[in-house]
CSV table of C-alpha atoms in Angstrom, one decimal:
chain,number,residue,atom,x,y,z
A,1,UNK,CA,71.4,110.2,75.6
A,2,UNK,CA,73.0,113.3,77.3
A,3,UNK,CA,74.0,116.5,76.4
A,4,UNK,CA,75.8,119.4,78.3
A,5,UNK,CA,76.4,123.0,77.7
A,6,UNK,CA,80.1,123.7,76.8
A,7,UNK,CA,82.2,127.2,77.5
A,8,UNK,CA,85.4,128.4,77.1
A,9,UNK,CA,85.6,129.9,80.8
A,10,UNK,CA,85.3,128.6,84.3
A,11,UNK,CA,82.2,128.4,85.7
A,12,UNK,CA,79.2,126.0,86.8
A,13,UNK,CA,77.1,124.5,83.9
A,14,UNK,CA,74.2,122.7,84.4
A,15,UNK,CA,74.4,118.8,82.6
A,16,UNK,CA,70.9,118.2,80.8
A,17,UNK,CA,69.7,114.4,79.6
A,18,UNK,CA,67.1,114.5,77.1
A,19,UNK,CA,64.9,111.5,76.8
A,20,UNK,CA,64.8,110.1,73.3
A,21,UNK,CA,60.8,109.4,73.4
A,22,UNK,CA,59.8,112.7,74.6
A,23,UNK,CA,62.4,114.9,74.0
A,24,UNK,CA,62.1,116.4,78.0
A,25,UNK,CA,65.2,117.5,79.1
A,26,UNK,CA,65.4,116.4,82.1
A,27,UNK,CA,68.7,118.5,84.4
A,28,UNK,CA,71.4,115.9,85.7
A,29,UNK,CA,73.2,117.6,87.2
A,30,UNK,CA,76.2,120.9,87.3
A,31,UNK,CA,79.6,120.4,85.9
A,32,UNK,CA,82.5,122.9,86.7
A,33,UNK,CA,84.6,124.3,84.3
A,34,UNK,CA,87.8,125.9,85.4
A,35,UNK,CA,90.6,127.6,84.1
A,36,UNK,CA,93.9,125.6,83.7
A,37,UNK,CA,95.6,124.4,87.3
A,38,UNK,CA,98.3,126.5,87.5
A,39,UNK,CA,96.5,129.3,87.0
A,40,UNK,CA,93.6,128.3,89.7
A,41,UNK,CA,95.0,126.1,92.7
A,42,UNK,CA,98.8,125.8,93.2
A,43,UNK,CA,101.1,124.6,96.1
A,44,UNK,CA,103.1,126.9,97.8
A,45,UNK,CA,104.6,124.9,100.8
A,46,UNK,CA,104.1,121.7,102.5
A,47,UNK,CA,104.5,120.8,106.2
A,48,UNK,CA,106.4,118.4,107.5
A,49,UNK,CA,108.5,117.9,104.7
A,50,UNK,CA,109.4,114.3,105.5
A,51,UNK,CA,108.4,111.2,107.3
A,52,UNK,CA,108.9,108.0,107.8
A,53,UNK,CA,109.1,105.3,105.3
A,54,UNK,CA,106.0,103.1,106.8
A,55,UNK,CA,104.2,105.9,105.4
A,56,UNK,CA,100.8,107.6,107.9
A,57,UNK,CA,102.6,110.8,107.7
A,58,UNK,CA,99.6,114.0,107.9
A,59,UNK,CA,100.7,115.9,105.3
A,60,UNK,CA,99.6,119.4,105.1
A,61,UNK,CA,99.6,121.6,102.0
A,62,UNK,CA,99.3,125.5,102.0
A,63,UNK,CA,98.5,126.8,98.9
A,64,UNK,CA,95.7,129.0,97.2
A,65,UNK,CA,92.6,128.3,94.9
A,66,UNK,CA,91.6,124.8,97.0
A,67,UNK,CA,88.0,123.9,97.1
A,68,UNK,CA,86.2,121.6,98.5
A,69,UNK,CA,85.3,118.8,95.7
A,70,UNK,CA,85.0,116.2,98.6
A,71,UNK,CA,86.3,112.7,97.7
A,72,UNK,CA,87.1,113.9,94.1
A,73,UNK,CA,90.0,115.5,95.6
A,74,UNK,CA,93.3,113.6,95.4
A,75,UNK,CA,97.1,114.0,96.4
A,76,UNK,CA,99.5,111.8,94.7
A,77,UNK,CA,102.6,111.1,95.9
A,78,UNK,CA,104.7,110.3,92.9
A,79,UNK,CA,102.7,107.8,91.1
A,80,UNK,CA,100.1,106.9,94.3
A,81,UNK,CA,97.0,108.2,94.7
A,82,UNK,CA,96.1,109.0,98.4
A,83,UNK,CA,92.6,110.8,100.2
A,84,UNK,CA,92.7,114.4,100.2
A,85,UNK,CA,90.3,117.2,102.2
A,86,UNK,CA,89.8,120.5,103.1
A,87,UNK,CA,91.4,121.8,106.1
A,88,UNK,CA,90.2,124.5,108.1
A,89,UNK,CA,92.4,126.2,110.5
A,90,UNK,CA,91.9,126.7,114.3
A,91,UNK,CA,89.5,130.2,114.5
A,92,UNK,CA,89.2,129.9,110.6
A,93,UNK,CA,86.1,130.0,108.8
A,94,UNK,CA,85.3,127.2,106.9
A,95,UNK,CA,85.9,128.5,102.8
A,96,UNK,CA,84.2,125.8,100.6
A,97,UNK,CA,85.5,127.7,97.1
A,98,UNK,CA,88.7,129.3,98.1
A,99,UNK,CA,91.1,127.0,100.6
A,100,UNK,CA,94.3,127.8,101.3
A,101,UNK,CA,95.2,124.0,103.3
A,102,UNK,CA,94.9,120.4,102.5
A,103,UNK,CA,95.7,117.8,104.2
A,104,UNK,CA,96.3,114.0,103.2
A,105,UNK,CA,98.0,110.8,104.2
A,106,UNK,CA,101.6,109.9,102.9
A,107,UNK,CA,101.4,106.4,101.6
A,108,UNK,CA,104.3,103.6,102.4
A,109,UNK,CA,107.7,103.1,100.6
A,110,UNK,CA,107.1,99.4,99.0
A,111,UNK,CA,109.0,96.9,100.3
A,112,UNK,CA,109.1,92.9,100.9
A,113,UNK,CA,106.5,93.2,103.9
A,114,UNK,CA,104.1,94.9,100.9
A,115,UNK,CA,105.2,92.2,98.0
A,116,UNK,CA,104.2,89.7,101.4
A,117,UNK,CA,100.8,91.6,101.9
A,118,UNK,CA,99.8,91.1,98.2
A,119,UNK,CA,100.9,87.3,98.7
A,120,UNK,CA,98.5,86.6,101.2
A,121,UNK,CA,96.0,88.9,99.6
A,122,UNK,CA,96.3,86.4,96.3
A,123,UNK,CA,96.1,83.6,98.8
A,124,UNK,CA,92.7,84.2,100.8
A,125,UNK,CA,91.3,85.9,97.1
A,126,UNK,CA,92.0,82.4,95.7
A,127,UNK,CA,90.7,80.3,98.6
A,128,UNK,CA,87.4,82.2,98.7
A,129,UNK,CA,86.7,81.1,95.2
A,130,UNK,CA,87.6,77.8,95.8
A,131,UNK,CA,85.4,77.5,98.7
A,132,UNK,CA,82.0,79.7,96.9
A,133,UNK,CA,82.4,77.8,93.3
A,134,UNK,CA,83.7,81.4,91.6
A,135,UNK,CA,86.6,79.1,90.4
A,136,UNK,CA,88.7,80.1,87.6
A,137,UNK,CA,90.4,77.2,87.9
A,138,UNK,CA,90.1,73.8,85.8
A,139,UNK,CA,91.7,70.5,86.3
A,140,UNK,CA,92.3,68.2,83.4
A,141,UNK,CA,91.9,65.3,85.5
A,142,UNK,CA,88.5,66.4,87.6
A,143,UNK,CA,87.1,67.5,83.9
A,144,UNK,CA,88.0,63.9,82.1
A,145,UNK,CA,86.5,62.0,85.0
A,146,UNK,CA,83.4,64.0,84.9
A,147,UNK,CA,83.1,63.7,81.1
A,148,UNK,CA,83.2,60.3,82.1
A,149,UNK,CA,80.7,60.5,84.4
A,150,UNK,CA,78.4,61.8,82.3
A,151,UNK,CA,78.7,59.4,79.7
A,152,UNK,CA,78.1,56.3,82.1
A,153,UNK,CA,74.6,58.3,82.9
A,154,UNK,CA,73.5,58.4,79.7
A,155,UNK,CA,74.2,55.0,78.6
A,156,UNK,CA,72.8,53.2,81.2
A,157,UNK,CA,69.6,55.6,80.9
A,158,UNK,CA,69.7,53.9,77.5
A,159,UNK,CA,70.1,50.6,78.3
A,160,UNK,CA,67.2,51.2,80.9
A,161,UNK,CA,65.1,52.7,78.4
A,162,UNK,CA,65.2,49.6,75.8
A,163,UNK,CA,64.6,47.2,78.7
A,164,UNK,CA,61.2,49.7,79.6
A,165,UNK,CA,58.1,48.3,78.7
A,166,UNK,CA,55.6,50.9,80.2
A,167,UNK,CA,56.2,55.1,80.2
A,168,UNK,CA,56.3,54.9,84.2
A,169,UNK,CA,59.8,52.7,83.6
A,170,UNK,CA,61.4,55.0,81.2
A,171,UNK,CA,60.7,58.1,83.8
A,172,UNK,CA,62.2,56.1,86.5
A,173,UNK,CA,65.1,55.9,83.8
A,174,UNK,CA,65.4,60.1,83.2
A,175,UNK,CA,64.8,60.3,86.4
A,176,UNK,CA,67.6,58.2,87.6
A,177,UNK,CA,69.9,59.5,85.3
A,178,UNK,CA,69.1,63.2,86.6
A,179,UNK,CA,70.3,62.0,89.5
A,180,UNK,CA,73.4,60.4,88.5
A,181,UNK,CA,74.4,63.7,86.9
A,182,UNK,CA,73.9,65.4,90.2
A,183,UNK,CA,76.1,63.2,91.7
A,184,UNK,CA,78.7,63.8,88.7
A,185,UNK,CA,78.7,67.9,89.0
A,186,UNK,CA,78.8,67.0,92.8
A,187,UNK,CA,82.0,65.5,92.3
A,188,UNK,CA,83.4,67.3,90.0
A,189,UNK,CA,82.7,70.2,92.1
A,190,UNK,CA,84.6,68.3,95.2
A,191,UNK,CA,87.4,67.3,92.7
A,192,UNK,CA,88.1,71.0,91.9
A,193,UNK,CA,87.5,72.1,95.5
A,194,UNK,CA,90.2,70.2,96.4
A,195,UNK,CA,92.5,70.8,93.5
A,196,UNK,CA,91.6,74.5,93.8
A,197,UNK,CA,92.7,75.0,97.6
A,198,UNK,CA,96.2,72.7,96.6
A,199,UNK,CA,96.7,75.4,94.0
A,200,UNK,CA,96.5,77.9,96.2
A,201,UNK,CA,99.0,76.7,98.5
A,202,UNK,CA,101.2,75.9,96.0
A,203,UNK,CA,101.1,79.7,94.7
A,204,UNK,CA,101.2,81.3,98.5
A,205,UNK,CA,104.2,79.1,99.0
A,206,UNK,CA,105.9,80.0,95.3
A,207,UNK,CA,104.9,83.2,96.2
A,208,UNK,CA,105.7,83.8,99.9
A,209,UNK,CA,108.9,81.8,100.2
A,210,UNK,CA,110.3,80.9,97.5
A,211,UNK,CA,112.4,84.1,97.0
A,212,UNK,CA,109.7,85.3,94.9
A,213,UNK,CA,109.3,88.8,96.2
A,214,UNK,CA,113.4,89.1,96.4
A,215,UNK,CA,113.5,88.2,92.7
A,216,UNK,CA,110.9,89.6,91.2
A,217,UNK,CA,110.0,92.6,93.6
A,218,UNK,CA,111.3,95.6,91.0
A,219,UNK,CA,109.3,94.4,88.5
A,220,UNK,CA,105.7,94.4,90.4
A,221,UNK,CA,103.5,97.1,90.6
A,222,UNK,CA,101.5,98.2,93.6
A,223,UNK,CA,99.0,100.9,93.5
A,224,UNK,CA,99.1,101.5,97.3
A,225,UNK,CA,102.9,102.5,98.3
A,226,UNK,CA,105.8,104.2,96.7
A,227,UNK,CA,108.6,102.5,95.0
A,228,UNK,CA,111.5,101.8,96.6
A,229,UNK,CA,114.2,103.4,94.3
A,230,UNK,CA,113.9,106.4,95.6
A,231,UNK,CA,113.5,108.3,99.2
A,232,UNK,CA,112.3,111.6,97.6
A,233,UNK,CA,108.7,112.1,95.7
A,234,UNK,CA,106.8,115.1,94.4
A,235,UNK,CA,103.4,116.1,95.9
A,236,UNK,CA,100.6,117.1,93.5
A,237,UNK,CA,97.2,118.0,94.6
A,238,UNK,CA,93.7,117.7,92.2
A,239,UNK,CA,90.3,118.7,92.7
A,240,UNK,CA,89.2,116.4,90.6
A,241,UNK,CA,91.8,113.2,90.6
A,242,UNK,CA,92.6,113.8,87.3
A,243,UNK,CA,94.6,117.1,86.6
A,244,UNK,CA,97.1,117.8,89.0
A,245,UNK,CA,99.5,120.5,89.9
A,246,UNK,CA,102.9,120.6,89.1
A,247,UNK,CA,104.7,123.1,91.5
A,248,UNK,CA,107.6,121.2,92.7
A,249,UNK,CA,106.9,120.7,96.3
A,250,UNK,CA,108.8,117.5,97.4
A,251,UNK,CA,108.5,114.9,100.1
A,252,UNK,CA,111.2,112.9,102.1
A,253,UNK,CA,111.3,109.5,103.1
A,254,UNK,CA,113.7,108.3,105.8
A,255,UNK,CA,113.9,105.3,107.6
A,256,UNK,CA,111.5,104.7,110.7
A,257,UNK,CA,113.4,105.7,113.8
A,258,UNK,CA,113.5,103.6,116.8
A,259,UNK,CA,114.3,104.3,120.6
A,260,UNK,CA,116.7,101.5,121.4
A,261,UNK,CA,117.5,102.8,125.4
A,262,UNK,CA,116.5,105.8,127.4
A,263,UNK,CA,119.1,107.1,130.5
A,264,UNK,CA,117.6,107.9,133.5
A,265,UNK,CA,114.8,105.4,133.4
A,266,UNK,CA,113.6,106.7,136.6
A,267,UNK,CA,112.7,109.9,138.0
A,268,UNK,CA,110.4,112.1,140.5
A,269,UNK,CA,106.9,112.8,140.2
A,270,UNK,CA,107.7,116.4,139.5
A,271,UNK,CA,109.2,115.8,136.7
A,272,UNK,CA,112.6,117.6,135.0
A,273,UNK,CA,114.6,114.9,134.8
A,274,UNK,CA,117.1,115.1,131.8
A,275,UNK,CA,116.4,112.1,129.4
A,276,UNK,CA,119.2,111.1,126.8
A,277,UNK,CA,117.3,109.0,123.9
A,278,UNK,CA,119.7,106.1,122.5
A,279,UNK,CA,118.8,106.6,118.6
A,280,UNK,CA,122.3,107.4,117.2
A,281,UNK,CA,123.4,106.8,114.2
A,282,UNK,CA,119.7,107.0,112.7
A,283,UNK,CA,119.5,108.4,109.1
A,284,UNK,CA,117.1,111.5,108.0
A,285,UNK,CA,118.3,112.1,104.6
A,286,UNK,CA,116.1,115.8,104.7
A,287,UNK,CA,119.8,117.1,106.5
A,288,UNK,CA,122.0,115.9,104.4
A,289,UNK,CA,124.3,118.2,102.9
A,290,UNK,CA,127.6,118.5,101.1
A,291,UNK,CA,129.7,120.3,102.5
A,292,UNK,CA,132.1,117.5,103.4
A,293,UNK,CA,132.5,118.8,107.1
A,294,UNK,CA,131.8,115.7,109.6
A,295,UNK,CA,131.7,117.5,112.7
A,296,UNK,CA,129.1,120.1,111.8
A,297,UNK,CA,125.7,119.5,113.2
A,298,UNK,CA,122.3,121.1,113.6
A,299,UNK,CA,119.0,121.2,115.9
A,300,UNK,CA,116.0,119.4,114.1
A,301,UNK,CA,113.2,121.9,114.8
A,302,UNK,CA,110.1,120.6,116.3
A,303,UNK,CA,111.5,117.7,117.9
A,304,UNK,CA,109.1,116.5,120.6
A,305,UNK,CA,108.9,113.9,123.2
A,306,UNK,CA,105.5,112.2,124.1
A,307,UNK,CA,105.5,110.8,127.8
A,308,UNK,CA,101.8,108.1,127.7
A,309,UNK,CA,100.4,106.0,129.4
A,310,UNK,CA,96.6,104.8,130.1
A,311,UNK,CA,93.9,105.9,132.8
A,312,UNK,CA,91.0,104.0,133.0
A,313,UNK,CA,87.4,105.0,134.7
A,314,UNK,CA,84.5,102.9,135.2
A,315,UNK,CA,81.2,103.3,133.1
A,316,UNK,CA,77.8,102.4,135.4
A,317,UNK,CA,75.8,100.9,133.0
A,318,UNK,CA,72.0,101.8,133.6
A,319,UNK,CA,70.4,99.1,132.0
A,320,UNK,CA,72.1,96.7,135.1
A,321,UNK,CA,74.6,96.9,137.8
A,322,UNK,CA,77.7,95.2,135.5
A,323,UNK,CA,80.1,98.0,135.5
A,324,UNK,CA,83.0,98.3,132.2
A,325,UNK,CA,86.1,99.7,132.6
A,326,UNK,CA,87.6,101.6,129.5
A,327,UNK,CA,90.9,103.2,129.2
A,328,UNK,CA,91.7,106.3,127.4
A,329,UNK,CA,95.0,107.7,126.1
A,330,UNK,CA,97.0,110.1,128.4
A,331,UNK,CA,99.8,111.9,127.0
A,332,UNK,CA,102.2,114.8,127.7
A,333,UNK,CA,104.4,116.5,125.0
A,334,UNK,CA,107.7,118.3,125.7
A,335,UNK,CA,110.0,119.7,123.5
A,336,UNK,CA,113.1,117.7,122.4
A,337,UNK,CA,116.7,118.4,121.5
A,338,UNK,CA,117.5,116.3,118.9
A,339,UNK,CA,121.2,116.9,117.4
A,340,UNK,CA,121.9,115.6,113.3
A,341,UNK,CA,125.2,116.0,111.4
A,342,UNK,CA,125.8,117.0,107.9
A,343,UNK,CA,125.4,113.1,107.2
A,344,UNK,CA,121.8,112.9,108.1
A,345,UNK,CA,123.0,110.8,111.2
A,346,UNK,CA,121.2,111.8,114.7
A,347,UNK,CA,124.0,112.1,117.3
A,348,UNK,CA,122.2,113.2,120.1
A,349,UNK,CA,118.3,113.4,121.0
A,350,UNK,CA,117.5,114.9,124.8
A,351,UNK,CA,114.1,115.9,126.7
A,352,UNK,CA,112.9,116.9,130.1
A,353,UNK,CA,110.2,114.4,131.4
A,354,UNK,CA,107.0,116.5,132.5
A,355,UNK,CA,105.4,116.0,135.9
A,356,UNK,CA,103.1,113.4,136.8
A,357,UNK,CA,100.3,113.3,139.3
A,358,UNK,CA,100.7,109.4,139.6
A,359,UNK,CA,103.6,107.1,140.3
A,360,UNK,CA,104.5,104.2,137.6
A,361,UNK,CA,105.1,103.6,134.2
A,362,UNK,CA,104.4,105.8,131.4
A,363,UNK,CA,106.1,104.8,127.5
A,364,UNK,CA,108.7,107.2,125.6
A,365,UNK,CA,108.3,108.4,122.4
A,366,UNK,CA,109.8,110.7,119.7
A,367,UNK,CA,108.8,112.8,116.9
A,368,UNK,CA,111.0,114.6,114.2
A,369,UNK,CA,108.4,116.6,112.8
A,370,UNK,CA,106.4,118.6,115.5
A,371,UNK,CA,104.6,115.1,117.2
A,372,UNK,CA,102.7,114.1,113.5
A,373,UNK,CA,104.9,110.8,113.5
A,374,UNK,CA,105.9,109.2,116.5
A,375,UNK,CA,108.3,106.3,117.3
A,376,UNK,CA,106.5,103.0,117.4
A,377,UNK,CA,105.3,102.1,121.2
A,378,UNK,CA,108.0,99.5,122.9
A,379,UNK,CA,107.4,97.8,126.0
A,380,UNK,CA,110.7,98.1,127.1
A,381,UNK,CA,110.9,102.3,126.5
A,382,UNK,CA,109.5,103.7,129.2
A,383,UNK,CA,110.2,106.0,132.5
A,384,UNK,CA,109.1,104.6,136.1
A,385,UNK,CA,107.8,108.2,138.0
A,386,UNK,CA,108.2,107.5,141.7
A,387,UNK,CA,107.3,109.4,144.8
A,388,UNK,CA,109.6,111.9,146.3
A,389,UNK,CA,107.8,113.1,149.0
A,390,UNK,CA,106.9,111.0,152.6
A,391,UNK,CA,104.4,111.6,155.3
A,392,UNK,CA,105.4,113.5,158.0
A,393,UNK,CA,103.9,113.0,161.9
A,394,UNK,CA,102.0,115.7,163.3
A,395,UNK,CA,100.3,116.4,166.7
A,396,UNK,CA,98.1,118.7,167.7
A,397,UNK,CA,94.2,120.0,166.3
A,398,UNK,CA,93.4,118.9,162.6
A,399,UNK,CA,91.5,122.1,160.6
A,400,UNK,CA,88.1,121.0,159.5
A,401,UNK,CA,87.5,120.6,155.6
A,402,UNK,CA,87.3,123.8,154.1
A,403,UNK,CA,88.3,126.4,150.9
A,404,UNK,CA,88.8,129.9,149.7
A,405,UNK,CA,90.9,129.5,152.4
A,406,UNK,CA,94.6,131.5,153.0
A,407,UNK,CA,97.5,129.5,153.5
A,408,UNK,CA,100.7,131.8,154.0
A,409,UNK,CA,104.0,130.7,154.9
A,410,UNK,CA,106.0,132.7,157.3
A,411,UNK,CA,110.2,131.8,158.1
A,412,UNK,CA,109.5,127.7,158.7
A,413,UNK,CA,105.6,128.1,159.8
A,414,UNK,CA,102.8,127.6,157.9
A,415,UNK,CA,99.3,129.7,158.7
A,416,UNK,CA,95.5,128.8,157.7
A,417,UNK,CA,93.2,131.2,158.2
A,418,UNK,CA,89.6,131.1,157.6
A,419,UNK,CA,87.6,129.8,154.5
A,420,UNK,CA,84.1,128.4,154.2
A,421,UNK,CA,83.5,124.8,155.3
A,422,UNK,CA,82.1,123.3,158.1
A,423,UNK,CA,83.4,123.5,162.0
A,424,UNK,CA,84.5,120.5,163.7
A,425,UNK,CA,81.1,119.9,165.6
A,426,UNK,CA,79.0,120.9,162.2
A,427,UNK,CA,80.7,117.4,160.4
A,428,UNK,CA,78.5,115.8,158.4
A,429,UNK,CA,75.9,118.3,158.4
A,430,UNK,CA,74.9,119.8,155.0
A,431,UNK,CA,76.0,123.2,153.8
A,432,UNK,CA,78.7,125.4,155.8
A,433,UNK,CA,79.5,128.8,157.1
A,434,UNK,CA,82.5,131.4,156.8
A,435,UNK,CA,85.6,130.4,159.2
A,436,UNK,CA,88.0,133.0,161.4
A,437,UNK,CA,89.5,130.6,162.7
A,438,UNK,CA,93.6,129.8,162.3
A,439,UNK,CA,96.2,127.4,162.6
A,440,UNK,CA,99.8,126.9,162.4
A,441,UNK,CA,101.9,124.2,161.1
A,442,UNK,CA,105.5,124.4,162.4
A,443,UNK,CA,107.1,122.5,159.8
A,444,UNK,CA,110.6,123.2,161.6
A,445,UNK,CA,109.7,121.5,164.4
């Protein structure tokens, strides 16, 4: 049995078990008592206040009396429980008993594709039984024909046993009829097996594409995603996933945004090119207001653009001379103009592509809420950097290699003077020495 301390205030009690036997108390563990939620932890604004309706949205709450209870803690989003933790700001210490930012995951509005999910979940659930023998599933006819089976075992062990004359026989007999058992279960087994996998087609088809999940879809419950009736939600916080605050902070769902064109689609490596993003008539029902004046319109704040591509290096393996190539992310961010009406709808979203050091093809995205959520990537979305510049023909003496070098222009001339590097007849000798010497490019020429 096990008995704990009780009190009236907050604070940390130690949780005793006393052994029945030998009356040791043995400590268990701590338990914290603390004073009601509103009067301890309480949210005081959340950031970004909406997101799109696929859910992944990093949600972060500012608030006071947060501590660090690890995966006790829980945000709910109306009635679904999501992952919460301690954040600790950039040059922040790290407070484990007094907070002030959480941060957690914005689950998904449910829809058909999560009603389809849970179909095929069912599905492979079902067909794993069938296949490991947990089945939960009986057949009249596979039950009847083992009955029967069984029964043909045991007479003819019977009629083998009154035709025995000798113990040896009527072993062979038990024997045999051990056997023919085996061989019944074996079948019956086989018999469900296959009965058992037909079920479960029949349900994923019943389920899947029959209309099911049209027809029946307000009336299921999912414990992963939002329902659907609504595109706004409360957002409650608990240390302890069971008692939650109640401060009326509210989340927005909107419709995933998609880039359907970008104009340019084409620019130069050093960047500035104006891009118009073709997202139009896209709803974020956060601006919505009621005014009644069409023609009024606003600036979403912390629009960005995200220009990305992939850059890949080489990684020597030492154990042999196979080399890998991996590829990491590379992505530039840029501020974007994006332009919403009264309505919610987006008339307008604009940004400046940044420069590039590399010709090619880099994808297009867009965020509404300071680059946490960003359109999905599309092949066809992207902007082709080419090279603006051309080689030139020279004459004359080439500079050896060199830096810390000056390199001043002057009207259409260009100087270099000095630096550290090598002369022309120290090339491909080791170290270097300080250079006087200077040149001049006449680029006017």
């Amino acid at each position: 049995s096990s008995s704990s301390s009780s009190s009236e205030s907050k604070g940390t009690m130690y949780v005793n078990v006393i052994t029945k036997c030998s009356g040791n108390s043995i400590v268990f563990g701590r338990f914290t008592y603390i004073a009601t939620p509103a009067d301890t932890i309480g949210i005081s604004s959340i950031f970004p206040t909406f997101g799109p309706n696929t859910g992944g949205t990093e949600v972060n709450l500012k608030g006071f009396g947060f501590r660090n209870f690890g995966r006790l803690m829980k945000c709910k989003f109306g009635n679904v429980l999501t992952d919460a933790r301690i954040k600790v700001e950039y040059g922040e210490m790290f407070r484990p008993y007094n907070g002030t930012s959480i941060t957690c995951f914005s689950p998904p509005i449910c829809n058909k594709i999560n009603c389809d999910k849970q179909c095929k979940q069912n599905y492979t659930s079902c067909h794993y039984n069938c296949l490991t023998d947990n089945l939960e599933y009986s057949n009249t006819l596979c039950e009847s024909n083992y009955t029967t089976c069984n029964t043909s075992c045991i007479s003819n062990k019977t009629e083998c046993i009154n035709n025995c004359n000798d113990v040896n026989c009527e072993n062979t007999c038990i024997l045999d009829e051990n056997s023919c058992s085996l061989n019944c279960e074996s079948s019956r087994t086989l018999c469900l097996k296959n009965e058992c996998s037909d079920y479960c087609n029949n349900s994923f088809i019943d389920c899947s594409l029959n209309n099911f999940c049209e027809e029946n879809f307000n009336d299921l419950e999912y414990k992963d995603c939002v329902a659907n009736t609504t595109e706004s939600v409360a957002v409650e916080f608990s240390l302890n996933g069971k008692t939650f605050t109640n401060n009326g902070v509210m989340f927005n769902y909107h419709t995933a945004i998609e880039i359907e064109s970008i104009s340019p689609q084409e620019g130069e490596l050093s960047g500035n090119t104006l891009l118009t993003l073709n997202v139009a008539g896209k709803v974020i029902p956060e601006y919505i207001t009621t005014n009644g004046i069409q023609t009024l319109q606003t600036t979403i704040p912390n629009a960005k653009c995200k220009f990305g591509t992939f850059k890949a290096f080489q990684n020597h393996q030492q154990s042999n001379s196979s080399q890998s190539v991996h590829h990491f992310p590379h992505f530039t961010l840029t501020d974007a103009t994006v332009k919403i009406n009264n309505q919610g709808k987006i008339i307008s979203a604009e940004c400046y592509s940044p420069r590039e050091p590399n010709i090619g093809k880099v994808y297009v995205y867009l965020s509404l809420n300071n680059g946490i959520d960003f359109t999905e990537q599309n092949e066809n979305i992207y902007f082709d950097y080419y090279n603006n510049w051309s080689f030139g023909q020279t004459s004359g003496t080439t500079p050896s290699s060199r830096w810390l070098h000056t390199f001043t222009k002057v009207g259409s001339d260009i100087y270099l003077f000095g630096g550290f590097g090598k002369r022309e007849k120290e090339r491909g000798l080791q170290g270097g020495t300080y250079l006087n010497d200077l040149f001049v490019l006449r680029s006017g020429k």
